XYZ file of C-alpha atoms in Angstrom:
564
model
C 23.421 -205.402 93.399
C 22.519 -206.599 96.882
C 19.303 -209.339 97.019
C 17.256 -209.225 100.271
C 18.859 -212.467 100.676
C 22.322 -211.699 100.943
C 20.557 -209.266 103.895
C 21.650 -211.006 107.407
C 20.565 -209.530 110.237
C 24.219 -209.337 112.772
C 23.159 -209.139 116.124
C 24.726 -207.177 118.262
C 27.175 -207.022 121.379
C 24.882 -207.321 123.544
C 22.724 -210.028 121.578
C 25.678 -211.578 121.004
C 26.357 -212.188 125.595
C 23.242 -212.241 126.443
C 22.671 -215.591 123.550
C 25.847 -216.694 124.588
C 25.194 -217.223 127.968
C 22.355 -218.187 128.965
C 20.078 -217.917 132.100
C 20.046 -221.917 134.275
C 17.240 -223.703 135.384
C 15.267 -222.795 131.759
C 13.774 -226.215 129.958
C 11.508 -226.250 127.358
C 8.438 -224.770 128.712
C 10.499 -221.520 128.612
C 11.312 -221.264 124.519
C 7.369 -221.922 123.925
C 6.551 -218.877 125.816
C 10.016 -216.675 124.713
C 8.028 -217.741 121.673
C 5.330 -216.452 121.999
C 6.390 -213.142 123.779
C 8.488 -212.394 120.749
C 5.189 -212.560 118.404
C 3.947 -210.028 120.663
C 1.306 -212.191 122.329
C 0.470 -210.489 125.769
C -1.991 -213.350 127.032
C -2.869 -217.117 126.042
C -5.296 -219.151 127.880
C -5.709 -223.071 128.997
C -4.934 -225.656 131.261
C -2.311 -227.491 133.120
C -1.527 -230.674 132.713
C 0.741 -233.868 133.980
C 2.477 -233.891 130.152
C 2.372 -229.998 129.825
C 3.804 -229.035 133.265
C 6.979 -227.690 130.938
C 4.902 -225.033 129.786
C 3.007 -223.816 132.579
C 5.990 -223.741 134.791
C 7.975 -221.713 132.250
C 5.321 -218.990 132.614
C 6.276 -218.670 136.382
C 9.465 -216.809 135.076
C 7.091 -214.617 131.324
C 5.572 -211.652 131.535
C 3.121 -213.842 129.404
C -0.563 -213.602 131.127
C -1.993 -216.847 132.386
C -6.380 -216.954 132.250
C -7.528 -220.540 133.237
C -10.303 -221.317 132.655
C -12.369 -224.545 133.801
C -12.488 -226.480 130.894
C -11.158 -227.027 127.439
C -13.589 -226.876 125.823
C -14.647 -223.539 127.414
C -10.955 -221.765 126.863
C -10.862 -222.327 123.116
C -14.023 -220.294 122.746
C -12.546 -217.346 125.069
C -9.342 -217.568 123.074
C -11.315 -217.847 120.271
C -13.231 -214.805 121.338
C -9.538 -212.300 122.105
C -8.648 -213.018 118.609
C -11.897 -212.112 117.569
C -11.942 -209.005 119.539
C -8.288 -207.854 119.237
C -7.429 -210.008 115.151
C -4.440 -211.126 117.054
C -3.380 -215.302 117.121
C -4.992 -216.265 120.829
C -2.616 -218.493 122.818
C -4.053 -222.438 124.239
C -2.341 -224.667 126.076
C -3.697 -227.257 126.392
C -2.544 -231.367 127.541
C -2.579 -233.969 126.106
C -5.206 -236.957 125.615
C -8.164 -235.899 126.876
C -7.606 -232.401 127.830
C -6.639 -232.233 123.741
C -9.246 -233.536 122.824
C -12.240 -231.697 124.400
C -10.997 -228.559 123.113
C -11.998 -229.870 119.518
C -15.570 -228.357 119.253
C -13.648 -224.988 119.959
C -12.044 -225.191 117.408
C -14.904 -225.997 115.513
C -16.089 -222.803 115.842
C -12.500 -221.254 115.675
C -12.912 -223.080 111.632
C -15.705 -221.882 110.716
C -15.421 -218.356 112.403
C -11.718 -217.900 111.010
C -11.370 -216.860 114.581
C -7.077 -217.496 115.535
C -6.305 -219.390 118.069
C -2.913 -220.404 119.023
C -3.408 -224.221 120.238
C 0.132 -225.488 121.436
C -1.168 -229.691 123.302
C 1.563 -231.588 124.610
C 1.788 -235.243 124.338
C 3.643 -238.589 125.859
C 8.084 -238.487 126.132
C 9.108 -239.394 122.565
C 9.818 -242.308 123.344
C 6.435 -243.275 122.887
C 5.768 -242.081 119.368
C 6.478 -243.658 116.192
C 4.066 -246.814 116.586
C 2.590 -249.228 118.797
C 1.268 -247.981 122.617
C 3.533 -248.245 125.328
C 0.613 -247.135 127.826
C 1.250 -244.086 128.532
C -1.604 -242.156 130.510
C -3.040 -239.716 127.982
C -1.867 -241.822 124.775
C -3.224 -241.606 120.937
C -2.910 -243.916 118.473
C -1.776 -240.434 116.267
C -2.848 -236.979 118.624
C -2.818 -235.396 115.475
C -5.009 -237.158 113.005
C -7.710 -236.521 116.156
C -6.622 -231.951 114.605
C -6.470 -232.438 111.031
C -9.752 -232.076 109.920
C -10.425 -229.220 112.517
C -8.302 -227.088 112.255
C -6.178 -225.062 110.217
C -3.454 -226.614 109.581
C -1.122 -228.627 112.810
C 2.698 -228.854 113.666
C 4.812 -231.520 115.099
C 7.492 -230.678 117.518
C 10.350 -232.916 118.919
C 13.942 -231.240 119.740
C 13.800 -228.551 121.172
C 15.458 -226.105 118.286
C 12.991 -226.928 116.125
C 10.094 -225.231 118.859
C 10.983 -221.485 118.166
C 10.157 -222.371 114.544
C 7.275 -224.520 114.651
C 5.384 -221.825 116.476
C 6.738 -219.428 114.260
C 5.012 -220.798 111.402
C 1.609 -221.823 112.519
C 1.288 -217.961 114.230
C 2.001 -217.610 111.066
C -0.860 -219.637 109.659
C -3.700 -218.463 111.873
C -3.096 -215.186 110.531
C -2.415 -215.814 107.542
C -5.729 -214.698 105.606
C -8.649 -216.537 105.583
C -7.761 -216.581 109.960
C -8.469 -219.146 111.493
C -6.819 -222.798 114.604
C -3.581 -224.303 114.518
C -2.181 -227.460 116.326
C 1.433 -227.377 117.772
C 1.579 -230.813 119.167
C 5.658 -230.668 121.787
C 6.639 -234.072 123.786
C 6.524 -233.808 127.722
C 10.412 -235.080 127.127
C 11.113 -232.117 124.784
C 9.022 -229.435 127.456
C 10.665 -230.460 130.379
C 14.880 -230.740 129.657
C 16.920 -227.894 130.876
C 17.577 -226.285 127.691
C 21.312 -224.433 126.629
C 19.796 -222.513 123.629
C 19.826 -219.296 123.723
C 16.338 -217.229 124.783
C 14.474 -216.740 122.035
C 13.671 -212.964 121.340
C 14.528 -212.438 117.506
C 11.239 -214.008 115.777
C 9.249 -212.862 112.638
C 5.681 -214.784 111.023
C 4.544 -212.080 109.544
C 1.370 -213.436 107.686
C 1.150 -213.471 103.814
C -1.355 -211.017 101.814
C -3.846 -212.294 99.982
C -3.807 -210.255 97.065
C -6.906 -209.569 94.035
C -6.426 -211.193 91.220
C -5.917 -207.574 89.061
C -7.502 -208.951 85.959
C -10.381 -210.293 88.651
C -11.252 -207.316 90.148
C -10.888 -204.981 86.516
C -13.649 -207.560 85.203
C -15.355 -207.218 89.043
C -15.802 -203.609 88.463
C -16.564 -203.288 84.744
C -20.120 -205.825 86.471
C -20.929 -203.541 89.086
C -20.656 -199.998 87.425
C -22.955 -201.378 84.327
C -25.176 -202.555 86.314
C -28.604 -201.718 86.842
C -29.556 -203.806 89.644
C -26.873 -204.501 91.516
C -25.935 -205.639 95.179
C -24.124 -206.665 97.998
C -23.850 -209.206 100.675
C -20.945 -208.260 102.704
C -20.073 -211.621 105.285
C -18.025 -212.420 108.498
C -14.578 -211.861 106.115
C -15.135 -208.180 106.186
C -15.569 -207.243 109.850
C -12.031 -210.394 110.406
C -10.544 -207.683 107.339
C -11.369 -204.293 108.758
C -12.731 -203.715 105.030
C -16.149 -201.646 106.410
C -15.126 -198.474 105.992
C -14.381 -199.927 102.727
C -17.365 -201.452 102.460
C -19.195 -198.234 102.359
C -17.350 -196.347 100.748
C -18.390 -198.980 96.970
C -21.726 -199.204 98.273
C -22.119 -195.254 98.176
C -20.265 -195.602 94.780
C -22.281 -198.211 93.540
C -25.881 -196.906 95.399
C -25.899 -200.454 95.545
C -27.954 -202.272 98.805
C -26.443 -204.180 101.094
C -27.339 -207.444 104.232
C -24.969 -209.087 106.121
C -24.328 -212.064 106.942
C -25.372 -213.589 110.666
C -21.199 -213.918 110.470
C -21.232 -210.571 109.431
C -23.045 -208.754 111.911
C -21.929 -204.721 111.955
C -20.261 -205.239 108.310
C -22.586 -202.167 107.253
C -24.350 -199.484 109.385
C -27.877 -201.081 110.567
C -30.526 -197.578 109.929
C -28.055 -196.198 106.565
C -30.506 -196.027 103.906
C -28.400 -198.142 101.759
C -29.250 -200.874 104.554
C -30.887 -204.439 103.997
C -29.763 -205.013 107.718
C -29.910 -208.988 108.647
C -33.052 -210.301 107.068
C -31.462 -213.197 105.501
C -34.395 -215.768 106.893
C -36.775 -213.783 104.922
C -38.437 -214.954 101.438
C -38.793 -211.254 100.908
C -34.483 -210.989 101.257
C -34.423 -213.930 98.777
C -37.145 -212.223 96.290
C -34.961 -208.734 96.826
C -31.222 -210.341 96.064
C -32.187 -212.898 93.101
C -34.076 -210.436 91.702
C -30.399 -208.294 91.555
C -28.647 -208.222 87.908
C -25.380 -208.063 90.085
C -24.753 -209.927 92.916
C -21.539 -208.876 95.057
C -20.337 -211.733 98.043
C -17.725 -210.030 99.929
C -15.891 -212.537 102.393
C -18.978 -215.206 102.386
C -19.522 -218.704 101.772
C -23.307 -218.608 100.994
C -23.307 -220.921 103.481
C -26.785 -222.718 104.602
C -27.898 -219.862 106.645
C -27.098 -217.163 104.206
C -28.550 -218.436 101.216
C -31.747 -219.499 103.228
C -31.449 -222.519 103.257
C -30.321 -222.825 99.922
C -33.023 -221.704 98.491
C -31.381 -218.288 97.066
C -31.440 -218.342 93.539
C -29.485 -215.756 92.552
C -30.386 -215.059 88.161
C -27.990 -211.759 88.036
C -24.120 -213.319 88.249
C -22.829 -213.617 91.468
C -19.116 -212.057 91.996
C -17.860 -213.697 95.186
C -14.739 -212.727 96.837
C -14.146 -215.258 99.682
C -9.883 -215.303 101.364
C -10.935 -219.354 102.049
C -10.782 -221.080 98.480
C -12.276 -223.936 99.882
C -15.734 -222.059 100.206
C -14.940 -219.895 96.634
C -18.191 -220.799 93.836
C -18.521 -223.880 96.097
C -22.584 -223.057 96.336
C -22.979 -220.632 92.827
C -21.310 -219.986 90.481
C -19.400 -216.879 90.271
C -16.972 -214.846 89.187
C -14.198 -215.832 91.724
C -11.586 -213.433 92.811
C -9.540 -215.043 95.456
C -8.244 -212.683 98.169
C -8.966 -211.152 101.133
C -11.784 -208.283 101.469
C -10.474 -205.287 102.618
C -7.499 -206.206 99.129
C -10.395 -207.095 97.891
C -13.090 -203.509 97.583
C -9.416 -201.655 97.790
C -9.247 -202.800 93.864
C -12.729 -202.177 93.144
C -13.049 -199.166 95.061
C -10.011 -198.347 92.416
C -11.206 -198.722 89.753
C -15.052 -199.231 89.642
C -16.849 -195.862 88.339
C -18.876 -193.406 90.647
C -22.974 -193.737 89.795
C -24.761 -191.121 90.609
C -28.481 -191.845 88.871
C -29.552 -195.101 90.613
C -30.963 -192.798 93.683
C -33.657 -191.245 91.432
C -34.532 -194.401 89.991
C -35.054 -194.992 93.609
C -33.128 -197.338 95.412
C -33.224 -196.653 98.407
C -37.646 -196.543 98.361
C -36.354 -199.904 97.113
C -34.940 -201.287 100.677
C -37.763 -199.389 102.159
C -39.875 -201.837 100.565
C -38.713 -203.818 101.335
C -38.405 -204.106 105.002
C -41.550 -203.023 105.157
C -43.015 -205.534 103.776
C -40.693 -207.915 106.177
C -41.612 -205.244 109.740
C -45.597 -206.638 108.404
C -44.511 -210.272 108.029
C -43.061 -210.519 111.499
C -45.266 -208.089 113.158
C -48.121 -210.080 112.448
C -46.820 -213.160 114.008
C -48.161 -211.969 116.860
C -44.154 -212.709 118.412
C -44.353 -208.927 120.529
C -42.641 -210.352 124.062
C -39.794 -212.057 121.714
C -39.069 -208.293 119.892
C -40.192 -206.739 123.432
C -37.184 -208.835 125.163
C -35.177 -208.137 122.072
C -35.135 -204.479 122.614
C -34.854 -204.205 126.019
C -31.289 -205.997 125.212
C -30.411 -203.608 123.158
C -31.712 -200.543 124.920
C -29.748 -201.554 127.708
C -25.492 -202.842 125.638
C -23.875 -199.723 125.825
C -23.183 -199.258 122.092
C -19.656 -200.012 122.721
C -20.612 -202.921 124.188
C -19.520 -206.316 122.785
C -22.229 -209.006 123.249
C -21.904 -213.050 123.144
C -25.041 -214.964 122.078
C -25.207 -218.914 122.001
C -27.389 -221.086 120.217
C -30.944 -220.350 121.753
C -33.490 -219.084 119.881
C -32.640 -214.896 121.511
C -29.764 -215.601 119.743
C -31.590 -216.421 116.911
C -33.519 -213.338 116.543
C -30.885 -211.740 116.833
C -28.901 -213.009 114.160
C -31.261 -211.405 112.355
C -33.391 -208.352 113.982
C -30.336 -207.210 115.697
C -27.889 -203.853 115.780
C -24.862 -204.117 116.727
C -23.871 -200.572 116.505
C -20.224 -200.869 115.003
C -18.578 -203.884 113.048
C -16.845 -207.215 115.120
C -19.351 -206.504 117.888
C -21.728 -209.237 118.028
C -21.075 -212.816 117.723
C -22.650 -215.837 118.041
C -21.723 -219.988 117.721
C -23.537 -219.654 113.851
C -20.331 -221.045 112.158
C -20.212 -224.637 113.938
C -23.100 -224.435 115.963
C -22.031 -225.212 118.665
C -22.843 -225.161 122.385
C -21.646 -222.806 125.768
C -20.213 -221.306 123.585
C -21.295 -217.504 125.189
C -20.548 -217.138 128.061
C -16.650 -218.630 128.218
C -17.011 -216.380 124.690
C -17.565 -213.848 126.504
C -15.243 -213.595 128.697
C -12.507 -214.148 126.263
C -13.867 -210.511 125.216
C -13.603 -209.387 128.007
C -9.331 -210.531 128.948
C -8.412 -208.377 125.880
C -10.487 -205.193 126.779
C -11.482 -204.774 130.539
C -13.057 -201.206 129.690
C -16.221 -202.038 128.439
C -18.662 -204.373 130.466
C -19.132 -207.295 128.042
C -22.530 -209.077 127.378
C -23.373 -213.201 127.242
C -26.210 -213.783 126.028
C -27.440 -218.381 126.445
C -30.363 -220.134 127.173
C -31.119 -222.630 130.776
C -29.764 -225.574 128.635
C -26.691 -223.347 127.047
C -25.875 -222.801 129.989
C -25.423 -225.670 131.718
C -22.682 -226.263 129.250
C -20.120 -223.128 131.059
C -21.510 -223.136 134.127
C -18.252 -224.370 135.824
C -16.598 -220.185 134.991
C -18.389 -218.775 136.562
C -15.365 -219.649 139.134
C -13.405 -217.993 136.188
C -15.546 -214.869 136.083
C -15.304 -214.389 139.704
C -11.870 -215.583 140.404
C -10.353 -212.407 136.798
C -13.055 -209.684 138.840
C -14.455 -210.055 134.643
C -16.902 -207.358 133.706
C -18.858 -210.086 131.835
C -23.350 -209.678 132.809
C -24.507 -213.423 131.505
C -28.687 -212.808 130.609
C -29.815 -216.657 131.152
C -33.026 -217.178 129.006
C -34.700 -219.666 131.036
C -37.275 -221.769 129.803
C -36.058 -225.055 131.406
C -34.997 -227.418 128.076
C -33.673 -226.813 125.060
C -35.900 -224.546 123.744
C -35.408 -224.312 119.838
C -34.547 -227.926 119.560
C -38.030 -228.157 121.315
C -39.850 -226.503 118.711
C -37.728 -228.514 115.482
C -39.086 -231.613 116.973
C -43.145 -230.419 117.486
C -43.668 -229.086 114.222
C -41.627 -232.015 112.812
C -42.384 -235.258 114.872
C -45.720 -233.759 117.094
C -43.564 -234.247 119.838
C -41.361 -233.249 121.730
C -38.465 -235.573 123.076
C -35.187 -235.635 125.183
C -35.715 -231.485 125.781
C -36.577 -231.008 128.457
C -34.800 -230.305 131.064
C -33.869 -230.261 135.985
C -31.978 -226.585 135.533
C -30.221 -224.835 138.404
C -31.210 -222.006 140.746
C -29.660 -220.190 138.273
C -28.428 -216.906 140.537
C -28.450 -219.410 144.413
C -25.795 -220.946 142.151
C -23.618 -217.601 140.921
C -24.608 -216.757 143.567
C -22.657 -219.224 145.744
C -20.380 -218.446 143.356
C -19.606 -215.036 145.111
C -21.690 -213.960 141.475
C -23.786 -211.222 141.556
C -26.973 -212.756 140.597
C -30.625 -211.198 139.234
C -33.902 -213.283 138.452
C -35.830 -210.690 136.266
C -39.280 -210.805 134.034
C -40.176 -208.970 130.246
C -40.681 -205.558 132.110
C -37.739 -205.968 134.499
C -35.081 -206.780 132.216
C -34.159 -202.937 130.923
C -33.801 -202.172 133.798
C -32.082 -204.873 135.842
C -29.243 -205.900 132.666
C -29.065 -201.977 132.408
C -27.965 -202.176 136.876
C -26.467 -205.463 136.077
C -24.065 -204.012 133.220
C -22.635 -200.436 134.768
C -21.888 -202.575 137.700
C -17.877 -204.043 138.396
C -17.419 -207.553 138.286
C -19.138 -210.070 136.770
C -22.585 -210.606 137.580
C -25.600 -212.758 135.556
C -29.493 -212.425 135.697
C -31.438 -214.862 134.741
C -35.292 -214.222 132.497
C -37.618 -216.819 132.932
C -39.686 -216.293 129.777
C -41.062 -219.356 126.375
C -40.224 -217.614 124.250
C -40.554 -218.268 120.174
C -39.189 -217.956 117.295
C -40.618 -216.413 113.376
C -42.359 -218.546 111.074
C -40.143 -220.047 108.535
C -39.871 -218.162 105.480
C -37.101 -220.181 103.541
C -40.534 -221.600 101.921
C -42.121 -219.180 99.472
């Protein structure tokens, strides 16, 4: 009998000859880029730095495409978006100390949104490691400790022979559900030293599958089949698992209405008769979901935004499918199923009973009714400008183009009211909530697929976080149109402070002439109005290369709706 562990992959004569006679002039950095190529990577993001030069020199001898941004945090956002769009682990090459630490906010967003990013950082020479302070440039007492609370896993390298296995292990970690950012650090001298190790050719880092336990899916299927008023909350895990079609099949079989979280936008067709769209920050929607006798939550931890600021109190049974073990039942008691969304939905599809009489019982009429109440409530608040601007953006953006949104008032509207037209097409920084995400993330998406235009949306405050990346957009001629809504400050914070304290402090900003600034980078700029926005934005999106459209406007949020 032959066991899998008895199988040995024997090298061919050609492979043996190549292994015994490696090309000269290679260093530890070559082992890094060879491993990445062997894993299937084609593109890397990052910024060079003194300790990391061994990696960057090795890029010269590889077929990997390098996309360099101007700030490490922005490079992290670009890698995050590349990972979201492609489903691949996006390599992010960084230097030691300040360069590495500057990426932390981006890696926090990637962790919160389960985006696969493979960050590889240099470290001070090995002589300075292991205690004491040797006074090396960029030295930290424990660099890896700065990342352990942020990334999914940390991998340290101390010798050249460890490089391929450490990177492969990190790659597997990044792409095993739940996806996430991982961290590898390699000392400067290990990267620079010449190596006699053979060229890395065969690397296996197949992600592990997170399969649901069958006894749990059997109970879940029984609950859903017998439910009188089932409903589904679909989160970002459905999008990341490419499980949107399976979700639709299950919803139709159960005749269960579906609402998507802000991170799960596009997981269910917006105009489907069972679609509750994304109006989670609304008491009418909260009441509807609380009334479900069985609520299926797929790929969401029901965090602050998804639970309408923790006012959501389900009265029926909750079934929660979640790949992140720490999020399972973290906010609500449930039948918790620790699994990848796609595999769990497939298991349910194989066991639930088809329900045909719920449509006659008025399920779709109940969906129309709750969406009608929400529309009436919004209409009563006279937010005409905001709805006009959002509708103009939707009409101007091609249906197959992705959009990336910063933390700005128009994005807050978009979370609830924007139809993304497809799964994995709308992304924002609502995972961790940091500023500056929209534009560099859109650049990463354009690198992933340069055949279609990409939209970035920022406020003037958030735009100033990533203005340097206009140079990146121009250098690589990326088809990104950046819409900047200029209201003279941090608009959402202005509103929050005014509501809470009667006046705002530290929210007003001096800002540049964004059109003139864009043009100074060689990027076409247009100043528009709400009336001309659709036309100007459509023209910019249809033009090759990068562009900037500036809309001077003060937008307002719709009124809070979690207060009952």
